């Protein structure tokens, strides 16, 4: 007797069929690898867009150059994405090796390490995007109560490129959130009834 890929043992304990489990494992691994590559690629794009973003405006007899270091939130965004790129590269290589060998040691301590790393990177990237987005909104809309000018009216090109960088970083943060869910799934399945079947994950 089976239902949605589940079998029922004589002791009424649900067990996964081997074929179904292998298909699930492969799909999860491919999804993880794709998301690692997305985080790596778009993280690098976000860094390039933000770091190379600058615009010079002339006010009367002097010039003022806007650059990403003028906004601490953008500096934080660059650092966060730099960490994400390095982390995604390492984890991406692990995924490739896992798929090639088909059986990589994935014990509980190692699973906890990956889970913790993904959680930290997810929180860091989300925090960086939120901080940069808030700064960008203030730059575009200003704050009349505090007499803050709409900086983007003067530095339109700078703000547009900054927005592109934040958009790329936003996709990276979403990818890291999904990856943290995948690593949580991979970790806690080790504590399930069929943990011995997952030892090769």
Coordinates of N, CA, C and O in Angstrom, one line a residue:
X1 N 0.9 -1.2 0.0 CA 0.0 0.0 0.0 C 0.9 1.2 0.0 O 1.8 1.3 0.8
X2 N 0.6 2.2 -0.9 CA 1.4 3.4 -0.9 C 0.5 4.6 -1.2 O -0.6 4.5 -1.7
X3 N 1.0 5.7 -0.8 CA 0.3 7.0 -1.0 C 1.2 8.1 -1.1 O 2.0 8.4 -0.2
X4 N 1.3 8.7 -2.3 CA 2.2 9.8 -2.6 C 3.6 9.5 -2.3 O 4.4 10.2 -1.7
X5 N 4.0 8.3 -2.7 CA 5.4 7.9 -2.6 C 5.8 7.3 -1.2 O 6.9 7.1 -0.9
X6 N 4.8 7.2 -0.3 CA 5.0 6.7 1.0 C 4.5 5.2 1.1 O 3.5 4.9 0.6
X7 N 5.3 4.4 1.7 CA 4.9 3.0 2.0 C 4.6 2.9 3.4 O 4.9 3.7 4.3
X8 N 3.9 1.8 3.8 CA 3.5 1.6 5.2 C 4.1 0.2 5.6 O 3.8 -0.8 5.0
X9 N 4.9 0.3 6.6 CA 5.6 -1.0 7.1 C 4.6 -1.7 8.0 O 3.6 -1.2 8.4
X10 N 4.9 -3.0 8.3 CA 4.0 -3.7 9.2 C 3.8 -3.0 10.5 O 2.8 -3.2 11.2
X11 N 4.8 -2.2 11.0 CA 4.7 -1.5 12.2 C 4.0 -0.1 12.0 O 4.0 0.7 12.9
X12 N 3.4 0.1 10.9 CA 2.7 1.3 10.5 C 3.6 2.6 10.6 O 3.1 3.7 10.8
X13 N 4.9 2.4 10.4 CA 5.8 3.5 10.3 C 6.0 3.9 8.9 O 6.5 3.0 8.1
X14 N 5.7 5.1 8.4 CA 5.9 5.5 7.0 C 7.4 5.4 6.6 O 8.3 5.8 7.4
X15 N 7.6 4.8 5.4 CA 9.0 4.8 4.9 C 9.0 5.2 3.5 O 8.0 5.0 2.8
X16 N 10.0 5.9 3.0 CA 10.2 6.3 1.7 C 10.7 5.2 0.8 O 11.6 4.5 1.2
X17 N 10.1 5.1 -0.4 CA 10.7 4.2 -1.4 C 12.0 4.7 -1.9 O 12.2 5.9 -2.0
X18 N 12.9 3.8 -2.2 CA 14.3 4.2 -2.5 C 14.3 5.1 -3.8 O 15.0 6.1 -3.8
X19 N 13.5 4.8 -4.8 CA 13.5 5.6 -6.0 C 13.0 7.0 -5.8 O 13.6 7.9 -6.3
X20 N 11.9 7.1 -5.1 CA 11.3 8.4 -4.8 C 12.3 9.3 -4.0 O 12.4 10.5 -4.2
X21 N 13.0 8.6 -3.1 CA 14.0 9.4 -2.3 C 15.1 9.9 -3.1 O 15.6 11.0 -2.9
X22 N 15.6 9.1 -4.0 CA 16.7 9.5 -4.9 C 16.3 10.6 -5.8 O 17.1 11.6 -6.0
X23 N 15.1 10.6 -6.3 CA 14.6 11.7 -7.1 C 14.5 13.0 -6.3 O 14.9 14.0 -6.8
X24 N 14.0 12.9 -5.1 CA 13.8 14.0 -4.2 C 15.2 14.6 -3.9 O 15.4 15.8 -4.0
X25 N 16.2 13.7 -3.6 CA 17.5 14.2 -3.3 C 18.1 14.9 -4.4 O 18.8 16.0 -4.3
X26 N 18.0 14.4 -5.6 CA 18.6 15.0 -6.8 C 18.0 16.4 -7.1 O 18.7 17.3 -7.4
X27 N 16.7 16.5 -6.9 CA 16.0 17.7 -7.2 C 16.4 18.8 -6.2 O 16.7 20.0 -6.5
X28 N 16.6 18.4 -4.9 CA 17.0 19.3 -3.9 C 18.4 19.8 -4.1 O 18.8 21.0 -4.0
X29 N 19.3 18.8 -4.5 CA 20.7 19.2 -4.8 C 20.8 20.1 -6.0 O 21.6 21.1 -5.9
X30 N 20.1 19.9 -7.0 CA 20.1 20.7 -8.2 C 19.6 22.1 -7.9 O 20.2 23.1 -8.2
X31 N 18.5 22.2 -7.1 CA 17.9 23.5 -6.7 C 18.9 24.2 -5.8 O 19.1 25.5 -6.0
X32 N 19.6 23.5 -4.9 CA 20.6 24.2 -4.1 C 21.7 24.7 -4.9 O 22.2 25.9 -4.7
X33 N 22.2 23.9 -5.9 CA 23.3 24.4 -6.7 C 23.0 25.6 -7.5 O 23.8 26.5 -7.6
X34 N 21.8 25.6 -8.1 CA 21.3 26.7 -8.9 C 21.3 28.0 -8.0 O 21.7 29.1 -8.4
X35 N 20.7 27.9 -6.8 CA 20.6 29.0 -5.9 C 22.0 29.5 -5.5 O 22.2 30.7 -5.3
X36 N 22.9 28.6 -5.3 CA 24.3 29.0 -4.9 C 24.9 29.8 -6.1 O 25.6 30.8 -5.8
X37 N 24.7 29.3 -7.3 CA 25.2 30.0 -8.5 C 24.6 31.4 -8.6 O 25.2 32.4 -9.0
X38 N 23.3 31.5 -8.4 CA 22.6 32.8 -8.4 C 23.1 33.7 -7.4 O 23.4 34.9 -7.7
X39 N 23.3 33.3 -6.2 CA 23.9 34.1 -5.2 C 25.3 34.6 -5.5 O 25.7 35.7 -5.3
X40 N 26.1 33.7 -6.1 CA 27.4 34.0 -6.5 C 27.5 35.0 -7.6 O 28.1 36.1 -7.5
X41 N 26.7 34.8 -8.7 CA 26.7 35.7 -9.8 C 26.1 37.0 -9.5 O 26.7 38.1 -9.8
X42 N 24.9 37.0 -9.0 CA 24.2 38.3 -8.7 C 24.9 39.1 -7.6 O 24.9 40.3 -7.5
X43 N 25.5 38.4 -6.7 CA 26.3 39.0 -5.6 C 27.4 39.8 -6.2 O 27.7 41.0 -5.8
X44 N 28.1 39.2 -7.1 CA 29.2 39.9 -7.8 C 28.7 41.0 -8.6 O 29.4 42.1 -8.7
X45 N 27.6 40.9 -9.3 CA 27.0 42.0 -10.1 C 26.7 43.1 -9.2 O 26.9 44.3 -9.5
X46 N 26.1 42.8 -8.0 CA 25.7 43.9 -7.1 C 26.9 44.7 -6.6 O 26.9 45.9 -6.5
X47 N 28.0 44.0 -6.3 CA 29.2 44.6 -5.9 C 29.8 45.5 -7.0 O 30.1 46.7 -6.7
X48 N 29.8 45.0 -8.2 CA 30.4 45.9 -9.3 C 29.5 47.1 -9.5 O 30.0 48.2 -9.7
X49 N 28.2 46.9 -9.5 CA 27.3 48.1 -9.8 C 27.5 49.1 -8.7 O 27.5 50.3 -9.0
X50 N 27.6 48.7 -7.4 CA 27.6 49.7 -6.3 C 29.0 50.3 -6.3 O 29.1 51.6 -6.1
X51 N 30.1 49.5 -6.4 CA 31.4 50.0 -6.2 C 31.8 51.0 -7.4 O 32.5 52.0 -7.1
X52 N 31.3 50.7 -8.6 CA 31.7 51.6 -9.7 C 30.7 52.7 -9.9 O 30.8 53.5 -10.8
X53 N 29.7 52.8 -9.0 CA 28.7 53.9 -9.1 C 29.3 55.2 -8.6 O 29.7 55.3 -7.4
X54 N 29.3 56.2 -9.4 CA 29.7 57.5 -9.1 C 29.2 58.6 -10.1 O 28.8 58.2 -11.2
X55 N 29.1 59.8 -9.6 CA 28.6 60.9 -10.5 C 29.1 62.2 -9.9 O 29.1 62.4 -8.7
X56 N 29.6 63.0 -10.8 CA 30.2 64.3 -10.5 C 29.2 65.4 -10.9 O 28.7 65.4 -12.0
X57 N 28.9 66.3 -9.9 CA 28.0 67.5 -10.2 C 28.8 68.7 -9.9 O 29.6 68.8 -8.9
X58 N 28.6 69.7 -10.7 CA 29.3 71.0 -10.4 C 28.3 72.0 -9.8 O 27.2 72.3 -10.3
X59 N 28.7 72.5 -8.6 CA 27.9 73.5 -8.0 C 28.7 74.9 -7.9 O 29.7 75.0 -7.2
X60 N 28.2 75.8 -8.7 CA 28.9 77.1 -8.8 C 30.4 76.9 -9.2 O 30.6 76.5 -10.4
X61 N 31.3 77.1 -8.4 CA 32.7 77.0 -8.8 C 33.4 75.7 -8.2 O 34.6 75.6 -8.4
X62 N 32.7 74.8 -7.6 CA 33.3 73.6 -7.1 C 32.5 72.3 -7.6 O 31.3 72.4 -7.9
X63 N 33.2 71.2 -7.5 CA 32.6 69.9 -7.9 C 32.4 69.0 -6.7 O 33.2 69.0 -5.8
X64 N 31.3 68.3 -6.8 CA 31.1 67.3 -5.7 C 30.8 65.9 -6.4 O 30.0 65.8 -7.3
X65 N 31.6 64.9 -6.0 CA 31.5 63.6 -6.5 C 30.7 62.7 -5.6 O 31.1 62.6 -4.4
X66 N 29.6 62.1 -6.0 CA 28.9 61.1 -5.2 C 29.4 59.7 -5.5 O 29.6 59.3 -6.6
X67 N 29.7 59.0 -4.4 CA 30.2 57.7 -4.5 C 29.7 56.8 -3.4 O 29.1 57.3 -2.4
X68 N 29.8 55.5 -3.6 CA 29.1 54.6 -2.6 C 29.6 54.7 -1.2 O 28.9 54.5 -0.2
X69 N 30.9 55.2 -1.0 CA 31.4 55.3 0.3 C 30.8 56.4 1.1 O 31.0 56.6 2.3
X70 N 30.0 57.3 0.4 CA 29.3 58.4 1.1 C 28.2 57.9 1.9 O 27.6 58.6 2.8
X71 N 27.7 56.7 1.6 CA 26.6 56.1 2.3 C 27.0 54.8 3.0 O 27.4 53.8 2.3
X72 N 27.0 54.8 4.3 CA 27.5 53.6 5.0 C 26.7 52.4 4.7 O 27.2 51.3 4.8
X73 N 25.4 52.6 4.4 CA 24.5 51.4 4.1 C 25.0 50.7 2.9 O 24.9 49.5 2.8
X74 N 25.5 51.5 1.9 CA 26.0 50.9 0.7 C 27.4 50.2 0.9 O 27.6 49.1 0.3
X75 N 28.2 50.7 1.8 CA 29.4 50.0 2.2 C 29.1 48.7 2.9 O 29.7 47.6 2.5
X76 N 28.1 48.7 3.7 CA 27.6 47.4 4.4 C 27.1 46.5 3.3 O 27.3 45.2 3.4
X77 N 26.4 47.0 2.3 CA 25.8 46.1 1.2 C 27.0 45.5 0.5 O 26.9 44.3 0.1
X78 N 28.0 46.2 0.2 CA 29.2 45.7 -0.6 C 29.9 44.6 0.3 O 30.2 43.5 -0.3
X79 N 30.1 44.8 1.5 CA 30.7 43.9 2.4 C 29.9 42.6 2.5 O 30.4 41.5 2.4
X80 N 28.6 42.8 2.7 CA 27.7 41.6 2.9 C 27.7 40.8 1.6 O 27.7 39.5 1.7
X81 N 27.6 41.4 0.4 CA 27.6 40.7 -0.8 C 29.0 40.0 -1.1 O 29.1 39.0 -1.7
X82 N 30.1 40.7 -0.6 CA 31.4 40.1 -0.8 C 31.5 38.8 0.0 O 32.0 37.8 -0.5
X83 N 30.9 38.8 1.2 CA 30.9 37.6 2.1 C 30.0 36.5 1.4 O 30.4 35.3 1.4
X84 N 28.9 37.0 0.9 CA 28.0 36.0 0.2 C 28.7 35.3 -1.0 O 28.5 34.1 -1.2
X85 N 29.4 36.1 -1.8 CA 30.0 35.6 -3.0 C 31.1 34.5 -2.6 O 31.1 33.4 -3.1
X86 N 31.9 34.8 -1.6 CA 32.9 33.8 -1.1 C 32.2 32.6 -0.5 O 32.7 31.5 -0.8
X87 N 31.2 32.8 0.3 CA 30.5 31.7 0.9 C 29.8 30.8 -0.2 O 29.9 29.6 -0.1
X88 N 29.2 31.5 -1.1 CA 28.5 30.7 -2.2 C 29.4 29.9 -3.0 O 29.1 28.8 -3.5
X89 N 30.6 30.5 -3.3 CA 31.6 29.8 -4.1 C 32.0 28.5 -3.4 O 32.1 27.4 -4.0
X90 N 32.3 28.6 -2.1 CA 32.7 27.4 -1.3 C 31.5 26.3 -1.3 O 31.8 25.1 -1.5
X91 N 30.3 26.8 -1.0 CA 29.2 25.9 -0.9 C 28.8 25.3 -2.3 O 28.4 24.2 -2.4
X92 N 29.0 26.1 -3.3 CA 28.7 25.7 -4.7 C 29.7 24.5 -5.1 O 29.3 23.5 -5.7
X93 N 30.9 24.7 -4.7 CA 31.9 23.6 -5.0 C 31.5 22.3 -4.2 O 31.7 21.2 -4.8
X94 N 31.1 22.5 -3.0 CA 30.6 21.4 -2.2 C 29.5 20.6 -2.9 O 29.4 19.4 -3.0
X95 N 28.5 21.4 -3.4 CA 27.4 20.9 -4.1 C 27.8 20.1 -5.4 O 27.3 19.0 -5.7
X96 N 28.8 20.7 -6.1 CA 29.3 20.0 -7.3 C 29.9 18.7 -7.0 O 29.7 17.6 -7.6
X97 N 30.8 18.7 -6.0 CA 31.5 17.5 -5.6 C 30.4 16.4 -5.1 O 30.6 15.2 -5.4
X98 N 29.4 16.9 -4.4 CA 28.4 16.0 -3.9 C 27.6 15.3 -5.0 O 27.4 14.1 -5.0
X99 N 27.3 16.1 -6.1 CA 26.6 15.5 -7.2 C 27.5 14.6 -8.0 O 27.0 13.6 -8.6
X100 N 28.8 14.9 -8.1 CA 29.7 14.1 -8.9 C 29.9 12.7 -8.2 O 29.8 11.7 -8.8
X101 N 30.2 12.8 -6.9 CA 30.5 11.6 -6.2 C 29.3 10.8 -5.8 O 29.3 9.6 -5.6
X102 N 28.2 11.6 -5.7 CA 26.9 10.9 -5.3 C 26.8 10.5 -3.9 O 25.7 10.2 -3.4
X103 N 27.9 10.6 -3.1 CA 27.8 10.2 -1.7 C 28.9 11.0 -0.9 O 30.0 10.5 -0.9
X104 N 28.5 12.1 -0.4 CA 29.5 12.9 0.4 C 29.1 12.8 1.9 O 27.9 12.9 2.2
X105 N 30.1 12.7 2.7 CA 29.8 12.6 4.2 C 29.0 13.8 4.6 O 29.4 14.9 4.4
X106 N 27.8 13.6 5.2 CA 27.0 14.7 5.6 C 26.4 14.3 7.0 O 25.2 14.0 7.1
X107 N 27.3 14.3 8.0 CA 26.8 14.0 9.3 C 26.2 15.2 10.0 O 26.1 16.3 9.4
X108 N 25.7 15.0 11.2 CA 25.0 16.0 11.9 C 25.8 17.3 12.2 O 25.3 18.4 11.9
X109 N 27.0 17.1 12.7 CA 27.8 18.3 12.9 C 28.1 19.2 11.6 O 28.0 20.4 11.6
X110 N 28.3 18.5 10.5 CA 28.5 19.2 9.2 C 27.2 19.8 8.8 O 27.2 20.9 8.2
X111 N 26.1 19.1 8.9 CA 24.8 19.7 8.6 C 24.5 20.9 9.4 O 24.0 21.9 8.9
X112 N 24.8 20.8 10.7 CA 24.6 22.0 11.6 C 25.5 23.2 11.1 O 25.1 24.3 11.2
X113 N 26.7 22.9 10.7 CA 27.6 23.9 10.2 C 27.1 24.6 9.0 O 27.0 25.9 8.9
X114 N 26.6 23.9 8.0 CA 26.0 24.4 6.8 C 24.7 25.2 7.1 O 24.5 26.3 6.6
X115 N 23.9 24.6 8.0 CA 22.6 25.3 8.4 C 22.9 26.7 9.1 O 22.3 27.7 8.7
X116 N 23.9 26.7 10.0 CA 24.3 27.9 10.7 C 24.8 28.9 9.7 O 24.5 30.1 9.8
X117 N 25.7 28.5 8.8 CA 26.3 29.4 7.8 C 25.2 30.0 7.0 O 25.2 31.3 6.7
X118 N 24.3 29.2 6.5 CA 23.2 29.7 5.6 C 22.3 30.7 6.4 O 21.8 31.7 5.8
X119 N 22.0 30.4 7.7 CA 21.2 31.3 8.5 C 21.8 32.6 8.6 O 21.2 33.7 8.5
X120 N 23.1 32.6 9.0 CA 23.9 33.9 9.2 C 23.9 34.7 7.9 O 23.6 35.9 7.9
X121 N 24.2 34.1 6.8 CA 24.3 34.8 5.5 C 22.9 35.3 5.1 O 22.8 36.4 4.5
X122 N 21.9 34.6 5.4 CA 20.5 35.1 5.1 C 20.2 36.3 5.9 O 19.7 37.3 5.3
X123 N 20.5 36.3 7.2 CA 20.2 37.5 8.0 C 21.0 38.7 7.6 O 20.6 39.8 7.5
X124 N 22.3 38.4 7.3 CA 23.2 39.5 6.9 C 22.8 40.1 5.6 O 22.7 41.4 5.5
X125 N 22.5 39.3 4.6 CA 22.1 39.9 3.3 C 20.7 40.6 3.4 O 20.6 41.7 2.7
X126 N 19.8 40.1 4.1 CA 18.5 40.8 4.2 C 18.7 42.1 5.0 O 18.1 43.1 4.5
X127 N 19.5 42.1 6.0 CA 19.7 43.4 6.8 C 20.4 44.4 5.9 O 20.1 45.6 5.9
X128 N 21.4 44.0 5.1 CA 22.1 44.9 4.2 C 21.2 45.5 3.1 O 21.2 46.7 2.9
X129 N 20.3 44.7 2.6 CA 19.4 45.2 1.5 C 18.4 46.1 2.1 O 18.1 47.2 1.6
X130 N 17.9 45.8 3.3 CA 16.9 46.7 4.0 C 17.6 48.1 4.3 O 17.0 49.1 4.1
X131 N 18.8 48.0 4.8 CA 19.5 49.3 5.1 C 19.7 50.1 3.9 O 19.5 51.3 3.9
X132 N 20.2 49.5 2.8 CA 20.5 50.2 1.6 C 19.2 50.7 0.9 O 19.2 51.8 0.4
X133 N 18.2 49.9 1.0 CA 16.9 50.4 0.4 C 16.3 51.6 1.2 O 15.8 52.5 0.6
X134 N 16.5 51.6 2.5 CA 16.0 52.7 3.3 C 16.8 54.0 2.9 O 16.2 55.1 2.7
X135 N 18.1 53.8 2.8 CA 18.9 55.0 2.4 C 18.5 55.5 1.0 O 18.5 56.7 0.7
X136 N 18.3 54.5 0.1 CA 17.9 54.9 -1.3 C 16.5 55.6 -1.3 O 16.4 56.6 -2.1
X137 N 15.6 55.2 -0.5 CA 14.3 55.8 -0.5 C 14.4 57.3 0.1 O 13.8 58.2 -0.5
X138 N 15.2 57.4 1.1 CA 15.5 58.8 1.6 C 16.2 59.7 0.6 O 15.9 60.9 0.5
X139 N 17.1 59.1 -0.2 CA 17.8 59.9 -1.2 C 16.8 60.3 -2.3 O 17.0 61.4 -2.9
X140 N 15.8 59.5 -2.6 CA 14.9 59.8 -3.7 C 13.7 60.7 -3.2 O 13.3 61.6 -3.9
X141 N 13.2 60.5 -2.0 CA 12.1 61.2 -1.5 C 12.4 62.4 -0.6 O 11.6 63.3 -0.4
X142 N 13.6 62.3 0.0 CA 14.0 63.3 1.0 C 13.2 63.1 2.3 O 12.4 62.2 2.5
X143 N 13.4 64.1 3.2 CA 12.6 64.1 4.5 C 12.4 65.6 4.8 O 13.2 66.3 5.4
X144 N 11.2 66.0 4.4 CA 10.9 67.5 4.6 C 11.0 67.9 6.1 O 11.4 69.0 6.4
X145 N 10.5 67.0 7.0 CA 10.5 67.4 8.4 C 12.0 67.7 8.9 O 12.1 68.5 9.8
X146 N 12.9 67.0 8.4 CA 14.3 67.2 8.8 C 15.1 68.1 7.8 O 16.3 68.2 7.9
X147 N 14.4 68.6 6.8 CA 15.0 69.4 5.8 C 16.1 68.7 5.0 O 17.1 69.2 4.6
X148 N 15.9 67.4 4.8 CA 16.8 66.6 3.9 C 16.4 66.7 2.5 O 15.2 66.4 2.1
X149 N 17.3 67.0 1.6 CA 17.0 67.2 0.2 C 16.8 65.9 -0.5 O 17.2 64.9 -0.1
X150 N 16.1 66.0 -1.7 CA 16.0 64.8 -2.6 C 17.3 64.7 -3.4 O 17.4 65.3 -4.5
X151 N 18.2 64.0 -2.8 CA 19.5 63.9 -3.5 C 19.5 63.4 -4.9 O 20.3 63.8 -5.7
X152 N 18.6 62.5 -5.1 CA 18.5 61.8 -6.4 C 18.0 62.8 -7.5 O 18.2 62.5 -8.7
X153 N 17.5 63.9 -7.1 CA 17.1 64.9 -8.1 C 18.4 65.5 -8.8 O 18.4 66.0 -9.9
X154 N 19.5 65.5 -8.0 CA 20.8 66.1 -8.4 C 21.7 65.0 -9.0 O 22.4 65.2 -9.9
X155 N 21.6 63.8 -8.4 CA 22.5 62.7 -8.8 C 21.6 61.5 -9.3 O 21.5 60.4 -8.8
X156 N 20.9 61.8 -10.4 CA 20.0 60.8 -11.0 C 20.7 59.5 -11.4 O 20.3 58.4 -11.1
X157 N 21.8 59.7 -12.2 CA 22.5 58.5 -12.7 C 23.1 57.6 -11.5 O 23.0 56.4 -11.5
X158 N 23.6 58.3 -10.5 CA 24.1 57.6 -9.3 C 23.0 56.8 -8.6 O 23.2 55.6 -8.3
X159 N 21.8 57.4 -8.5 CA 20.7 56.7 -7.8 C 20.2 55.6 -8.6 O 19.8 54.5 -8.1
X160 N 20.1 55.7 -9.9 CA 19.6 54.7 -10.8 C 20.5 53.4 -10.7 O 20.0 52.3 -10.6
X161 N 21.8 53.7 -10.8 CA 22.7 52.5 -10.8 C 22.7 51.9 -9.4 O 22.8 50.7 -9.2
X162 N 22.6 52.7 -8.4 CA 22.5 52.2 -7.0 C 21.3 51.3 -6.9 O 21.3 50.2 -6.2
X163 N 20.2 51.7 -7.5 CA 18.9 50.9 -7.4 C 19.1 49.6 -8.1 O 18.6 48.6 -7.6
X164 N 19.9 49.6 -9.2 CA 20.1 48.3 -9.9 C 21.0 47.4 -9.0 O 20.7 46.2 -8.9
X165 N 21.9 47.9 -8.3 CA 22.7 47.1 -7.4 C 21.9 46.6 -6.2 O 22.1 45.4 -5.9
X166 N 21.0 47.4 -5.7 CA 20.2 47.0 -4.6 C 19.2 45.9 -5.1 O 19.0 44.9 -4.4
X167 N 18.7 46.0 -6.3 CA 17.8 45.0 -6.9 C 18.5 43.6 -7.0 O 18.0 42.6 -6.7
X168 N 19.8 43.7 -7.5 CA 20.6 42.4 -7.6 C 20.8 41.8 -6.2 O 20.7 40.6 -6.0
X169 N 21.1 42.7 -5.2 CA 21.4 42.2 -3.9 C 20.1 41.7 -3.2 O 20.1 40.7 -2.4
X170 N 18.9 42.2 -3.6 CA 17.6 41.7 -3.1 C 17.4 40.3 -3.6 O 17.0 39.4 -2.8
X171 N 17.7 40.0 -4.8 CA 17.5 38.6 -5.4 C 18.5 37.7 -4.6 O 18.1 36.5 -4.3
X172 N 19.7 38.2 -4.3 CA 20.7 37.4 -3.6 C 20.1 37.0 -2.2 O 20.2 35.9 -1.7
X173 N 19.5 38.0 -1.5 CA 19.0 37.8 -0.2 C 17.8 36.8 -0.2 O 17.7 35.9 0.7
X174 N 17.0 36.9 -1.3 CA 15.9 35.9 -1.4 C 16.5 34.5 -1.6 O 16.0 33.5 -1.0
X175 N 17.5 34.4 -2.4 CA 18.2 33.1 -2.6 C 18.7 32.5 -1.3 O 18.6 31.3 -1.1
X176 N 19.3 33.4 -0.5 CA 19.9 32.9 0.7 C 18.8 32.5 1.7 O 19.0 31.5 2.5
X177 N 17.7 33.1 1.7 CA 16.6 32.7 2.5 C 16.1 31.3 2.2 O 15.9 30.5 3.0
X178 N 15.9 31.1 0.8 CA 15.5 29.8 0.4 C 16.5 28.7 0.7 O 16.2 27.6 1.1
X179 N 17.8 29.1 0.5 CA 18.9 28.1 0.8 C 18.9 27.8 2.3 O 19.2 26.6 2.7
X180 N 18.6 28.8 3.2 CA 18.6 28.5 4.6 C 17.4 27.5 4.9 O 17.6 26.6 5.8
X181 N 16.3 27.6 4.2 CA 15.2 26.6 4.3 C 15.6 25.2 3.9 O 15.3 24.2 4.5
X182 N 16.4 25.2 2.7 CA 16.8 23.9 2.2 C 17.8 23.2 3.2 O 17.7 22.0 3.5
X183 N 18.7 24.0 3.7 CA 19.7 23.5 4.7 C 19.0 23.0 6.0 O 19.4 22.0 6.6
X184 N 17.9 23.7 6.4 CA 17.2 23.3 7.5 C 16.5 22.0 7.3 O 16.5 21.1 8.1
X185 N 15.9 21.8 6.1 CA 15.3 20.6 5.7 C 16.3 19.4 5.7 O 16.1 18.3 6.2
X186 N 17.5 19.7 5.1 CA 18.6 18.7 5.1 C 19.1 18.3 6.5 O 19.4 17.1 6.7
X187 N 19.1 19.3 7.4 CA 19.5 19.0 8.7 C 18.5 18.2 9.5 O 18.8 17.1 10.0
X188 N 17.3 18.7 9.6 CA 16.3 18.0 10.4 C 15.8 16.7 9.9 O 15.2 15.9 10.7
X189 N 16.0 16.4 8.6 CA 15.6 15.1 8.1 C 16.6 14.1 8.7 O 16.2 12.9 8.8
X190 N 17.8 14.5 9.1 CA 18.7 13.5 9.8 C 18.2 13.0 11.1 O 18.6 12.0 11.6
X191 N 17.3 13.8 11.7 CA 16.7 13.4 13.0 C 15.4 12.6 12.8 O 14.8 12.3 13.8
X192 N 15.0 12.3 11.6 CA 13.7 11.6 11.3 C 13.9 10.1 11.5 O 14.9 9.6 11.8
X193 N 12.7 9.5 11.2 CA 12.7 8.0 11.4 C 13.7 7.3 10.5 O 14.3 6.3 10.8
X194 N 13.8 7.9 9.2 CA 14.7 7.2 8.3 C 16.0 7.9 8.1 O 16.6 8.0 7.1
X195 N 16.6 8.3 9.2 CA 17.8 9.1 9.2 C 19.0 8.3 8.6 O 19.9 8.9 8.0
X196 N 18.9 7.0 8.7 CA 20.0 6.2 8.1 C 20.0 6.2 6.6 O 21.0 6.1 6.0
X197 N 18.8 6.5 6.0 CA 18.7 6.5 4.6 C 19.3 7.8 4.1 O 19.6 8.0 2.9
X198 N 19.4 8.8 5.0 CA 19.9 10.1 4.5 C 21.4 10.4 4.9 O 21.9 11.5 4.7
X199 N 22.0 9.4 5.4 CA 23.4 9.6 5.9 C 24.3 10.0 4.8 O 25.4 10.6 5.0
X200 N 24.0 9.7 3.5 CA 24.9 10.0 2.4 C 24.6 11.4 1.9 O 25.2 11.8 0.9
X201 N 23.7 12.2 2.5 CA 23.4 13.5 2.0 C 24.5 14.5 2.3 O 24.9 14.6 3.4

